[in-house]
Amino acid sequence: IEAPTPAGQLMKVTVNGATVGEMQFTVGAESEQSITFAGEILNRNAPVKVEFTLPDVVGSEGGPRARQRLSVMLTALALTPQP
């Protein structure tokens, strides 16, 4: 993936079709992030569909500006009920 800035990458998170938040990742830095959303978004009778959108990513044909390759690596993903 290529992004237009070396500063970081924005990731939008959608659960079962509802946008639940955004995360900002800094290049070269590991981080632990979380998003809290209403339990009603989960459909308890079906699998949960989680989508990650990287709106700042451009293809290699995106123009002459310098770009830096980067990626977002998920090492764990948990849906945890909050009291």
JSON list of N, CA and C in Angstrom, two decimals:
[
{"chain": "A", "resi": 1, "resn": "ILE", "atom": "N", "xyz": [0.86, -1.17, 0.00]},
{"chain": "A", "resi": 1, "resn": "ILE", "atom": "CA", "xyz": [0.00, 0.00, 0.00]},
{"chain": "A", "resi": 1, "resn": "ILE", "atom": "C", "xyz": [0.90, 1.23, 0.00]},
{"chain": "A", "resi": 2, "resn": "GLU", "atom": "N", "xyz": [0.47, 2.28, -0.62]},
{"chain": "A", "resi": 2, "resn": "GLU", "atom": "CA", "xyz": [1.21, 3.53, -0.59]},
{"chain": "A", "resi": 2, "resn": "GLU", "atom": "C", "xyz": [0.31, 4.62, -0.05]},
{"chain": "A", "resi": 3, "resn": "ALA", "atom": "N", "xyz": [0.87, 5.49, 0.77]},
{"chain": "A", "resi": 3, "resn": "ALA", "atom": "CA", "xyz": [0.10, 6.60, 1.34]},
{"chain": "A", "resi": 3, "resn": "ALA", "atom": "C", "xyz": [0.77, 7.91, 0.96]},
{"chain": "A", "resi": 4, "resn": "PRO", "atom": "N", "xyz": [0.00, 8.99, 0.87]},
{"chain": "A", "resi": 4, "resn": "PRO", "atom": "CA", "xyz": [0.56, 10.26, 0.42]},
{"chain": "A", "resi": 4, "resn": "PRO", "atom": "C", "xyz": [1.41, 10.96, 1.45]},
{"chain": "A", "resi": 5, "resn": "THR", "atom": "N", "xyz": [1.48, 10.47, 2.68]},
{"chain": "A", "resi": 5, "resn": "THR", "atom": "CA", "xyz": [2.26, 11.14, 3.71]},
{"chain": "A", "resi": 5, "resn": "THR", "atom": "C", "xyz": [3.00, 10.13, 4.57]},
{"chain": "A", "resi": 6, "resn": "PRO", "atom": "N", "xyz": [4.25, 10.43, 4.96]},
{"chain": "A", "resi": 6, "resn": "PRO", "atom": "CA", "xyz": [4.96, 9.53, 5.86]},
{"chain": "A", "resi": 6, "resn": "PRO", "atom": "C", "xyz": [4.52, 9.71, 7.32]},
{"chain": "A", "resi": 7, "resn": "ALA", "atom": "N", "xyz": [3.66, 10.68, 7.59]},
{"chain": "A", "resi": 7, "resn": "ALA", "atom": "CA", "xyz": [3.25, 10.97, 8.96]},
{"chain": "A", "resi": 7, "resn": "ALA", "atom": "C", "xyz": [2.42, 9.85, 9.58]},
{"chain": "A", "resi": 8, "resn": "GLY", "atom": "N", "xyz": [1.65, 9.15, 8.79]},
{"chain": "A", "resi": 8, "resn": "GLY", "atom": "CA", "xyz": [0.81, 8.10, 9.35]},
{"chain": "A", "resi": 8, "resn": "GLY", "atom": "C", "xyz": [-0.31, 7.71, 8.42]},
{"chain": "A", "resi": 9, "resn": "GLN", "atom": "N", "xyz": [-1.20, 6.89, 8.96]},
{"chain": "A", "resi": 9, "resn": "GLN", "atom": "CA", "xyz": [-2.30, 6.37, 8.15]},
{"chain": "A", "resi": 9, "resn": "GLN", "atom": "C", "xyz": [-3.59, 6.40, 8.95]},
{"chain": "A", "resi": 10, "resn": "LEU", "atom": "N", "xyz": [-4.63, 6.94, 8.36]},
{"chain": "A", "resi": 10, "resn": "LEU", "atom": "CA", "xyz": [-5.96, 6.94, 8.95]},
{"chain": "A", "resi": 10, "resn": "LEU", "atom": "C", "xyz": [-6.67, 5.66, 8.56]},
{"chain": "A", "resi": 11, "resn": "MET", "atom": "N", "xyz": [-7.34, 5.02, 9.52]},
{"chain": "A", "resi": 11, "resn": "MET", "atom": "CA", "xyz": [-8.12, 3.83, 9.24]},
{"chain": "A", "resi": 11, "resn": "MET", "atom": "C", "xyz": [-9.52, 4.04, 9.79]},
{"chain": "A", "resi": 12, "resn": "LYS", "atom": "N", "xyz": [-10.53, 3.94, 8.93]},
{"chain": "A", "resi": 12, "resn": "LYS", "atom": "CA", "xyz": [-11.92, 4.01, 9.36]},
{"chain": "A", "resi": 12, "resn": "LYS", "atom": "C", "xyz": [-12.40, 2.60, 9.64]},
{"chain": "A", "resi": 13, "resn": "VAL", "atom": "N", "xyz": [-13.19, 2.43, 10.71]},
{"chain": "A", "resi": 13, "resn": "VAL", "atom": "CA", "xyz": [-13.65, 1.10, 11.12]},
{"chain": "A", "resi": 13, "resn": "VAL", "atom": "C", "xyz": [-15.17, 1.05, 11.03]},
{"chain": "A", "resi": 14, "resn": "THR", "atom": "N", "xyz": [-15.67, 0.00, 10.36]},
{"chain": "A", "resi": 14, "resn": "THR", "atom": "CA", "xyz": [-17.10, -0.22, 10.20]},
{"chain": "A", "resi": 14, "resn": "THR", "atom": "C", "xyz": [-17.44, -1.60, 10.75]},
{"chain": "A", "resi": 15, "resn": "VAL", "atom": "N", "xyz": [-18.50, -1.70, 11.54]},
{"chain": "A", "resi": 15, "resn": "VAL", "atom": "CA", "xyz": [-18.96, -2.98, 12.09]},
{"chain": "A", "resi": 15, "resn": "VAL", "atom": "C", "xyz": [-20.39, -3.19, 11.63]},
{"chain": "A", "resi": 16, "resn": "ASN", "atom": "N", "xyz": [-20.64, -4.31, 10.96]},
{"chain": "A", "resi": 16, "resn": "ASN", "atom": "CA", "xyz": [-21.97, -4.64, 10.44]},
{"chain": "A", "resi": 16, "resn": "ASN", "atom": "C", "xyz": [-22.61, -3.47, 9.70]},
{"chain": "A", "resi": 17, "resn": "GLY", "atom": "N", "xyz": [-21.81, -2.77, 8.89]},
{"chain": "A", "resi": 17, "resn": "GLY", "atom": "CA", "xyz": [-22.31, -1.70, 8.06]},
{"chain": "A", "resi": 17, "resn": "GLY", "atom": "C", "xyz": [-22.38, -0.33, 8.72]},
{"chain": "A", "resi": 18, "resn": "ALA", "atom": "N", "xyz": [-22.12, -0.23, 10.03]},
{"chain": "A", "resi": 18, "resn": "ALA", "atom": "CA", "xyz": [-22.18, 1.05, 10.74]},
{"chain": "A", "resi": 18, "resn": "ALA", "atom": "C", "xyz": [-20.76, 1.53, 11.03]},
{"chain": "A", "resi": 19, "resn": "THR", "atom": "N", "xyz": [-20.46, 2.77, 10.63]},
{"chain": "A", "resi": 19, "resn": "THR", "atom": "CA", "xyz": [-19.14, 3.34, 10.94]},
{"chain": "A", "resi": 19, "resn": "THR", "atom": "C", "xyz": [-19.07, 3.58, 12.44]},
{"chain": "A", "resi": 20, "resn": "VAL", "atom": "N", "xyz": [-18.06, 2.99, 13.08]},
{"chain": "A", "resi": 20, "resn": "VAL", "atom": "CA", "xyz": [-17.96, 3.08, 14.55]},
{"chain": "A", "resi": 20, "resn": "VAL", "atom": "C", "xyz": [-16.80, 3.94, 15.02]},
{"chain": "A", "resi": 21, "resn": "GLY", "atom": "N", "xyz": [-15.91, 4.32, 14.13]},
{"chain": "A", "resi": 21, "resn": "GLY", "atom": "CA", "xyz": [-14.81, 5.18, 14.55]},
{"chain": "A", "resi": 21, "resn": "GLY", "atom": "C", "xyz": [-13.65, 5.18, 13.58]},
{"chain": "A", "resi": 22, "resn": "GLU", "atom": "N", "xyz": [-12.59, 5.89, 13.99]},
{"chain": "A", "resi": 22, "resn": "GLU", "atom": "CA", "xyz": [-11.37, 6.00, 13.21]},
{"chain": "A", "resi": 22, "resn": "GLU", "atom": "C", "xyz": [-10.17, 5.77, 14.11]},
{"chain": "A", "resi": 23, "resn": "MET", "atom": "N", "xyz": [-9.09, 5.31, 13.51]},
{"chain": "A", "resi": 23, "resn": "MET", "atom": "CA", "xyz": [-7.82, 5.15, 14.22]},
{"chain": "A", "resi": 23, "resn": "MET", "atom": "C", "xyz": [-6.74, 5.81, 13.39]},
{"chain": "A", "resi": 24, "resn": "GLN", "atom": "N", "xyz": [-5.77, 6.41, 14.06]},
{"chain": "A", "resi": 24, "resn": "GLN", "atom": "CA", "xyz": [-4.64, 7.03, 13.37]},
{"chain": "A", "resi": 24, "resn": "GLN", "atom": "C", "xyz": [-3.38, 6.26, 13.76]},
{"chain": "A", "resi": 25, "resn": "PHE", "atom": "N", "xyz": [-2.66, 5.78, 12.76]},
{"chain": "A", "resi": 25, "resn": "PHE", "atom": "CA", "xyz": [-1.44, 5.04, 12.99]},
{"chain": "A", "resi": 25, "resn": "PHE", "atom": "C", "xyz": [-0.24, 5.87, 12.55]},
{"chain": "A", "resi": 26, "resn": "THR", "atom": "N", "xyz": [0.79, 5.92, 13.39]},
{"chain": "A", "resi": 26, "resn": "THR", "atom": "CA", "xyz": [2.00, 6.66, 13.08]},
{"chain": "A", "resi": 26, "resn": "THR", "atom": "C", "xyz": [3.03, 5.71, 12.48]},
{"chain": "A", "resi": 27, "resn": "VAL", "atom": "N", "xyz": [3.70, 6.17, 11.46]},
{"chain": "A", "resi": 27, "resn": "VAL", "atom": "CA", "xyz": [4.70, 5.35, 10.78]},
{"chain": "A", "resi": 27, "resn": "VAL", "atom": "C", "xyz": [5.79, 4.94, 11.77]},
{"chain": "A", "resi": 28, "resn": "GLY", "atom": "N", "xyz": [6.08, 3.64, 11.80]},
{"chain": "A", "resi": 28, "resn": "GLY", "atom": "CA", "xyz": [7.16, 3.12, 12.62]},
{"chain": "A", "resi": 28, "resn": "GLY", "atom": "C", "xyz": [6.85, 2.95, 14.10]},
{"chain": "A", "resi": 29, "resn": "ALA", "atom": "N", "xyz": [5.64, 3.29, 14.52]},
{"chain": "A", "resi": 29, "resn": "ALA", "atom": "CA", "xyz": [5.29, 3.20, 15.94]},
{"chain": "A", "resi": 29, "resn": "ALA", "atom": "C", "xyz": [4.23, 2.13, 16.16]},
{"chain": "A", "resi": 30, "resn": "GLU", "atom": "N", "xyz": [4.46, 1.28, 17.15]},
{"chain": "A", "resi": 30, "resn": "GLU", "atom": "CA", "xyz": [3.44, 0.30, 17.52]},
{"chain": "A", "resi": 30, "resn": "GLU", "atom": "C", "xyz": [2.47, 0.97, 18.48]},
{"chain": "A", "resi": 31, "resn": "SER", "atom": "N", "xyz": [1.22, 0.60, 18.40]},
{"chain": "A", "resi": 31, "resn": "SER", "atom": "CA", "xyz": [0.23, 1.19, 19.30]},
{"chain": "A", "resi": 31, "resn": "SER", "atom": "C", "xyz": [-0.88, 0.19, 19.57]},
{"chain": "A", "resi": 32, "resn": "GLU", "atom": "N", "xyz": [-1.55, 0.38, 20.68]},
{"chain": "A", "resi": 32, "resn": "GLU", "atom": "CA", "xyz": [-2.75, -0.39, 21.00]},
{"chain": "A", "resi": 32, "resn": "GLU", "atom": "C", "xyz": [-3.89, 0.60, 21.02]},
{"chain": "A", "resi": 33, "resn": "GLN", "atom": "N", "xyz": [-4.91, 0.33, 20.22]},
{"chain": "A", "resi": 33, "resn": "GLN", "atom": "CA", "xyz": [-6.02, 1.27, 20.11]},
{"chain": "A", "resi": 33, "resn": "GLN", "atom": "C", "xyz": [-7.33, 0.52, 20.27]},
{"chain": "A", "resi": 34, "resn": "SER", "atom": "N", "xyz": [-8.34, 1.25, 20.69]},
{"chain": "A", "resi": 34, "resn": "SER", "atom": "CA", "xyz": [-9.65, 0.63, 20.83]},
{"chain": "A", "resi": 34, "resn": "SER", "atom": "C", "xyz": [-10.74, 1.61, 20.40]},
{"chain": "A", "resi": 35, "resn": "ILE", "atom": "N", "xyz": [-11.87, 1.04, 20.03]},
{"chain": "A", "resi": 35, "resn": "ILE", "atom": "CA", "xyz": [-13.06, 1.81, 19.66]},
{"chain": "A", "resi": 35, "resn": "ILE", "atom": "C", "xyz": [-14.23, 1.22, 20.43]},
{"chain": "A", "resi": 36, "resn": "THR", "atom": "N", "xyz": [-15.03, 2.08, 21.04]},
{"chain": "A", "resi": 36, "resn": "THR", "atom": "CA", "xyz": [-16.22, 1.64, 21.75]},
{"chain": "A", "resi": 36, "resn": "THR", "atom": "C", "xyz": [-17.44, 1.97, 20.90]},
{"chain": "A", "resi": 37, "resn": "PHE", "atom": "N", "xyz": [-18.35, 1.00, 20.78]},
{"chain": "A", "resi": 37, "resn": "PHE", "atom": "CA", "xyz": [-19.56, 1.24, 20.00]},
{"chain": "A", "resi": 37, "resn": "PHE", "atom": "C", "xyz": [-20.74, 0.52, 20.66]},
{"chain": "A", "resi": 38, "resn": "ALA", "atom": "N", "xyz": [-21.94, 0.93, 20.28]},
{"chain": "A", "resi": 38, "resn": "ALA", "atom": "CA", "xyz": [-23.16, 0.38, 20.88]},
{"chain": "A", "resi": 38, "resn": "ALA", "atom": "C", "xyz": [-23.31, -1.10, 20.56]},
{"chain": "A", "resi": 39, "resn": "GLY", "atom": "N", "xyz": [-23.70, -1.88, 21.55]},
{"chain": "A", "resi": 39, "resn": "GLY", "atom": "CA", "xyz": [-23.89, -3.31, 21.37]},
{"chain": "A", "resi": 39, "resn": "GLY", "atom": "C", "xyz": [-24.97, -3.66, 20.37]},
{"chain": "A", "resi": 40, "resn": "GLU", "atom": "N", "xyz": [-25.90, -2.74, 20.13]},
{"chain": "A", "resi": 40, "resn": "GLU", "atom": "CA", "xyz": [-26.99, -2.99, 19.18]},
{"chain": "A", "resi": 40, "resn": "GLU", "atom": "C", "xyz": [-26.47, -3.18, 17.75]},
{"chain": "A", "resi": 41, "resn": "ILE", "atom": "N", "xyz": [-25.24, -2.71, 17.50]},
{"chain": "A", "resi": 41, "resn": "ILE", "atom": "CA", "xyz": [-24.66, -2.84, 16.16]},
{"chain": "A", "resi": 41, "resn": "ILE", "atom": "C", "xyz": [-24.37, -4.31, 15.86]},
{"chain": "A", "resi": 42, "resn": "LEU", "atom": "N", "xyz": [-24.10, -5.09, 16.89]},
{"chain": "A", "resi": 42, "resn": "LEU", "atom": "CA", "xyz": [-23.80, -6.51, 16.70]},
{"chain": "A", "resi": 42, "resn": "LEU", "atom": "C", "xyz": [-25.09, -7.29, 16.46]},
{"chain": "A", "resi": 43, "resn": "ASN", "atom": "N", "xyz": [-25.06, -8.18, 15.51]},
{"chain": "A", "resi": 43, "resn": "ASN", "atom": "CA", "xyz": [-26.18, -9.07, 15.28]},
{"chain": "A", "resi": 43, "resn": "ASN", "atom": "C", "xyz": [-25.81, -10.39, 15.93]},
{"chain": "A", "resi": 44, "resn": "ARG", "atom": "N", "xyz": [-26.40, -10.68, 17.04]},
{"chain": "A", "resi": 44, "resn": "ARG", "atom": "CA", "xyz": [-25.99, -11.84, 17.85]},
{"chain": "A", "resi": 44, "resn": "ARG", "atom": "C", "xyz": [-26.27, -13.18, 17.15]},
{"chain": "A", "resi": 45, "resn": "ASN", "atom": "N", "xyz": [-27.07, -13.20, 16.09]},
{"chain": "A", "resi": 45, "resn": "ASN", "atom": "CA", "xyz": [-27.40, -14.45, 15.40]},
{"chain": "A", "resi": 45, "resn": "ASN", "atom": "C", "xyz": [-26.59, -14.67, 14.13]},
{"chain": "A", "resi": 46, "resn": "ALA", "atom": "N", "xyz": [-25.63, -13.81, 13.86]},
{"chain": "A", "resi": 46, "resn": "ALA", "atom": "CA", "xyz": [-24.85, -13.94, 12.62]},
{"chain": "A", "resi": 46, "resn": "ALA", "atom": "C", "xyz": [-23.39, -13.55, 12.90]},
{"chain": "A", "resi": 47, "resn": "PRO", "atom": "N", "xyz": [-22.50, -13.91, 12.01]},
{"chain": "A", "resi": 47, "resn": "PRO", "atom": "CA", "xyz": [-21.10, -13.47, 12.18]},
{"chain": "A", "resi": 47, "resn": "PRO", "atom": "C", "xyz": [-21.02, -11.95, 12.16]},
{"chain": "A", "resi": 48, "resn": "VAL", "atom": "N", "xyz": [-20.03, -11.40, 12.84]},
{"chain": "A", "resi": 48, "resn": "VAL", "atom": "CA", "xyz": [-19.79, -9.96, 12.86]},
{"chain": "A", "resi": 48, "resn": "VAL", "atom": "C", "xyz": [-18.90, -9.61, 11.68]},
{"chain": "A", "resi": 49, "resn": "LYS", "atom": "N", "xyz": [-19.28, -8.59, 10.92]},
{"chain": "A", "resi": 49, "resn": "LYS", "atom": "CA", "xyz": [-18.49, -8.16, 9.78]},
{"chain": "A", "resi": 49, "resn": "LYS", "atom": "C", "xyz": [-17.77, -6.86, 10.16]},
{"chain": "A", "resi": 50, "resn": "VAL", "atom": "N", "xyz": [-16.44, -6.92, 10.24]},
{"chain": "A", "resi": 50, "resn": "VAL", "atom": "CA", "xyz": [-15.62, -5.76, 10.57]},
{"chain": "A", "resi": 50, "resn": "VAL", "atom": "C", "xyz": [-14.86, -5.37, 9.31]},
{"chain": "A", "resi": 51, "resn": "GLU", "atom": "N", "xyz": [-14.98, -4.08, 8.92]},
{"chain": "A", "resi": 51, "resn": "GLU", "atom": "CA", "xyz": [-14.30, -3.59, 7.74]},
{"chain": "A", "resi": 51, "resn": "GLU", "atom": "C", "xyz": [-13.35, -2.46, 8.13]},
{"chain": "A", "resi": 52, "resn": "PHE", "atom": "N", "xyz": [-12.18, -2.45, 7.51]},
{"chain": "A", "resi": 52, "resn": "PHE", "atom": "CA", "xyz": [-11.19, -1.41, 7.71]},
{"chain": "A", "resi": 52, "resn": "PHE", "atom": "C", "xyz": [-10.99, -0.70, 6.38]},
{"chain": "A", "resi": 53, "resn": "THR", "atom": "N", "xyz": [-11.15, 0.62, 6.38]},
{"chain": "A", "resi": 53, "resn": "THR", "atom": "CA", "xyz": [-10.98, 1.43, 5.18]},
{"chain": "A", "resi": 53, "resn": "THR", "atom": "C", "xyz": [-9.81, 2.37, 5.39]},
{"chain": "A", "resi": 54, "resn": "LEU", "atom": "N", "xyz": [-8.91, 2.41, 4.42]},
{"chain": "A", "resi": 54, "resn": "LEU", "atom": "CA", "xyz": [-7.75, 3.30, 4.47]},
{"chain": "A", "resi": 54, "resn": "LEU", "atom": "C", "xyz": [-7.96, 4.38, 3.42]},
{"chain": "A", "resi": 55, "resn": "PRO", "atom": "N", "xyz": [-8.65, 5.48, 3.77]},
{"chain": "A", "resi": 55, "resn": "PRO", "atom": "CA", "xyz": [-9.05, 6.47, 2.77]},
{"chain": "A", "resi": 55, "resn": "PRO", "atom": "C", "xyz": [-7.91, 7.26, 2.14]},
{"chain": "A", "resi": 56, "resn": "ASP", "atom": "N", "xyz": [-6.75, 7.31, 2.78]},
{"chain": "A", "resi": 56, "resn": "ASP", "atom": "CA", "xyz": [-5.63, 8.09, 2.24]},
{"chain": "A", "resi": 56, "resn": "ASP", "atom": "C", "xyz": [-4.75, 7.31, 1.29]},
{"chain": "A", "resi": 57, "resn": "VAL", "atom": "N", "xyz": [-5.00, 6.02, 1.14]},
{"chain": "A", "resi": 57, "resn": "VAL", "atom": "CA", "xyz": [-4.15, 5.19, 0.29]},
{"chain": "A", "resi": 57, "resn": "VAL", "atom": "C", "xyz": [-4.41, 5.51, -1.17]},
{"chain": "A", "resi": 58, "resn": "VAL", "atom": "N", "xyz": [-3.32, 5.59, -1.92]},
{"chain": "A", "resi": 58, "resn": "VAL", "atom": "CA", "xyz": [-3.42, 5.84, -3.36]},
{"chain": "A", "resi": 58, "resn": "VAL", "atom": "C", "xyz": [-2.64, 4.76, -4.09]},
{"chain": "A", "resi": 59, "resn": "GLY", "atom": "N", "xyz": [-2.98, 4.53, -5.32]},
{"chain": "A", "resi": 59, "resn": "GLY", "atom": "CA", "xyz": [-2.26, 3.56, -6.14]},
{"chain": "A", "resi": 59, "resn": "GLY", "atom": "C", "xyz": [-0.94, 4.14, -6.63]},
{"chain": "A", "resi": 60, "resn": "SER", "atom": "N", "xyz": [-0.12, 3.31, -7.21]},
{"chain": "A", "resi": 60, "resn": "SER", "atom": "CA", "xyz": [1.18, 3.76, -7.69]},
{"chain": "A", "resi": 60, "resn": "SER", "atom": "C", "xyz": [1.05, 4.73, -8.87]},
{"chain": "A", "resi": 61, "resn": "GLU", "atom": "N", "xyz": [-0.13, 4.78, -9.50]},
{"chain": "A", "resi": 61, "resn": "GLU", "atom": "CA", "xyz": [-0.34, 5.72, -10.60]},
{"chain": "A", "resi": 61, "resn": "GLU", "atom": "C", "xyz": [-0.91, 7.04, -10.09]},
{"chain": "A", "resi": 62, "resn": "GLY", "atom": "N", "xyz": [-0.84, 7.29, -8.79]},
{"chain": "A", "resi": 62, "resn": "GLY", "atom": "CA", "xyz": [-1.48, 8.45, -8.18]},
{"chain": "A", "resi": 62, "resn": "GLY", "atom": "C", "xyz": [-0.85, 9.79, -8.47]},
{"chain": "A", "resi": 63, "resn": "GLY", "atom": "N", "xyz": [0.32, 9.85, -9.08]},
{"chain": "A", "resi": 63, "resn": "GLY", "atom": "CA", "xyz": [0.92, 11.13, -9.38]},
{"chain": "A", "resi": 63, "resn": "GLY", "atom": "C", "xyz": [2.39, 11.15, -9.05]},
{"chain": "A", "resi": 64, "resn": "PRO", "atom": "N", "xyz": [3.03, 12.29, -9.27]},
{"chain": "A", "resi": 64, "resn": "PRO", "atom": "CA", "xyz": [4.48, 12.36, -9.14]},
{"chain": "A", "resi": 64, "resn": "PRO", "atom": "C", "xyz": [5.00, 12.57, -7.72]},
{"chain": "A", "resi": 65, "resn": "ARG", "atom": "N", "xyz": [4.12, 12.84, -6.74]},
{"chain": "A", "resi": 65, "resn": "ARG", "atom": "CA", "xyz": [4.60, 13.11, -5.38]},
{"chain": "A", "resi": 65, "resn": "ARG", "atom": "C", "xyz": [5.31, 11.89, -4.80]},
{"chain": "A", "resi": 66, "resn": "ALA", "atom": "N", "xyz": [6.30, 12.13, -3.94]},
{"chain": "A", "resi": 66, "resn": "ALA", "atom": "CA", "xyz": [7.02, 11.04, -3.28]},
{"chain": "A", "resi": 66, "resn": "ALA", "atom": "C", "xyz": [6.07, 10.35, -2.30]},
{"chain": "A", "resi": 67, "resn": "ARG", "atom": "N", "xyz": [6.16, 9.04, -2.24]},
{"chain": "A", "resi": 67, "resn": "ARG", "atom": "CA", "xyz": [5.30, 8.26, -1.36]},
{"chain": "A", "resi": 67, "resn": "ARG", "atom": "C", "xyz": [6.14, 7.28, -0.57]},
{"chain": "A", "resi": 68, "resn": "GLN", "atom": "N", "xyz": [5.63, 6.87, 0.55]},
{"chain": "A", "resi": 68, "resn": "GLN", "atom": "CA", "xyz": [6.32, 5.88, 1.37]},
{"chain": "A", "resi": 68, "resn": "GLN", "atom": "C", "xyz": [5.43, 4.67, 1.52]},
{"chain": "A", "resi": 69, "resn": "ARG", "atom": "N", "xyz": [5.99, 3.47, 1.35]},
{"chain": "A", "resi": 69, "resn": "ARG", "atom": "CA", "xyz": [5.22, 2.25, 1.55]},
{"chain": "A", "resi": 69, "resn": "ARG", "atom": "C", "xyz": [4.99, 2.04, 3.03]},
{"chain": "A", "resi": 70, "resn": "LEU", "atom": "N", "xyz": [3.76, 1.68, 3.36]},
{"chain": "A", "resi": 70, "resn": "LEU", "atom": "CA", "xyz": [3.46, 1.35, 4.74]},
{"chain": "A", "resi": 70, "resn": "LEU", "atom": "C", "xyz": [2.28, 0.41, 4.79]},
{"chain": "A", "resi": 71, "resn": "SER", "atom": "N", "xyz": [2.12, -0.22, 5.93]},
{"chain": "A", "resi": 71, "resn": "SER", "atom": "CA", "xyz": [1.01, -1.14, 6.12]},
{"chain": "A", "resi": 71, "resn": "SER", "atom": "C", "xyz": [0.57, -1.08, 7.56]},
{"chain": "A", "resi": 72, "resn": "VAL", "atom": "N", "xyz": [-0.58, -1.62, 7.82]},
{"chain": "A", "resi": 72, "resn": "VAL", "atom": "CA", "xyz": [-1.10, -1.73, 9.18]},
{"chain": "A", "resi": 72, "resn": "VAL", "atom": "C", "xyz": [-1.20, -3.21, 9.48]},
{"chain": "A", "resi": 73, "resn": "MET", "atom": "N", "xyz": [-0.54, -3.65, 10.55]},
{"chain": "A", "resi": 73, "resn": "MET", "atom": "CA", "xyz": [-0.57, -5.06, 10.92]},
{"chain": "A", "resi": 73, "resn": "MET", "atom": "C", "xyz": [-1.38, -5.22, 12.19]},
{"chain": "A", "resi": 74, "resn": "LEU", "atom": "N", "xyz": [-2.41, -6.05, 12.12]},
{"chain": "A", "resi": 74, "resn": "LEU", "atom": "CA", "xyz": [-3.22, -6.36, 13.30]},
{"chain": "A", "resi": 74, "resn": "LEU", "atom": "C", "xyz": [-2.69, -7.65, 13.91]},
{"chain": "A", "resi": 75, "resn": "THR", "atom": "N", "xyz": [-2.31, -7.59, 15.18]},
{"chain": "A", "resi": 75, "resn": "THR", "atom": "CA", "xyz": [-1.85, -8.80, 15.84]},
{"chain": "A", "resi": 75, "resn": "THR", "atom": "C", "xyz": [-2.95, -9.41, 16.69]},
{"chain": "A", "resi": 76, "resn": "ALA", "atom": "N", "xyz": [-3.96, -8.62, 17.02]},
{"chain": "A", "resi": 76, "resn": "ALA", "atom": "CA", "xyz": [-5.08, -9.13, 17.79]},
{"chain": "A", "resi": 76, "resn": "ALA", "atom": "C", "xyz": [-6.30, -8.25, 17.54]},
{"chain": "A", "resi": 77, "resn": "LEU", "atom": "N", "xyz": [-7.46, -8.87, 17.52]},
{"chain": "A", "resi": 77, "resn": "LEU", "atom": "CA", "xyz": [-8.71, -8.15, 17.36]},
{"chain": "A", "resi": 77, "resn": "LEU", "atom": "C", "xyz": [-9.71, -8.80, 18.29]},
{"chain": "A", "resi": 78, "resn": "ALA", "atom": "N", "xyz": [-10.29, -8.03, 19.18]},
{"chain": "A", "resi": 78, "resn": "ALA", "atom": "CA", "xyz": [-11.24, -8.59, 20.14]},
{"chain": "A", "resi": 78, "resn": "ALA", "atom": "C", "xyz": [-12.47, -7.71, 20.23]},
{"chain": "A", "resi": 79, "resn": "LEU", "atom": "N", "xyz": [-13.63, -8.33, 20.30]},
{"chain": "A", "resi": 79, "resn": "LEU", "atom": "CA", "xyz": [-14.89, -7.63, 20.57]},
{"chain": "A", "resi": 79, "resn": "LEU", "atom": "C", "xyz": [-15.22, -7.95, 22.04]},
{"chain": "A", "resi": 80, "resn": "THR", "atom": "N", "xyz": [-15.08, -6.94, 22.89]},
{"chain": "A", "resi": 80, "resn": "THR", "atom": "CA", "xyz": [-15.22, -7.14, 24.33]},
{"chain": "A", "resi": 80, "resn": "THR", "atom": "C", "xyz": [-16.39, -6.34, 24.85]},
{"chain": "A", "resi": 81, "resn": "PRO", "atom": "N", "xyz": [-17.39, -6.98, 25.48]},
{"chain": "A", "resi": 81, "resn": "PRO", "atom": "CA", "xyz": [-18.51, -6.25, 26.06]},
{"chain": "A", "resi": 81, "resn": "PRO", "atom": "C", "xyz": [-18.05, -5.32, 27.19]},
{"chain": "A", "resi": 82, "resn": "GLN", "atom": "N", "xyz": [-18.61, -4.14, 27.23]},
{"chain": "A", "resi": 82, "resn": "GLN", "atom": "CA", "xyz": [-18.29, -3.16, 28.28]},
{"chain": "A", "resi": 82, "resn": "GLN", "atom": "C", "xyz": [-19.46, -3.11, 29.26]},
{"chain": "A", "resi": 83, "resn": "PRO", "atom": "N", "xyz": [-19.15, -2.99, 30.55]},
{"chain": "A", "resi": 83, "resn": "PRO", "atom": "CA", "xyz": [-20.23, -2.92, 31.56]},
{"chain": "A", "resi": 83, "resn": "PRO", "atom": "C", "xyz": [-21.04, -1.65, 31.46]}
]
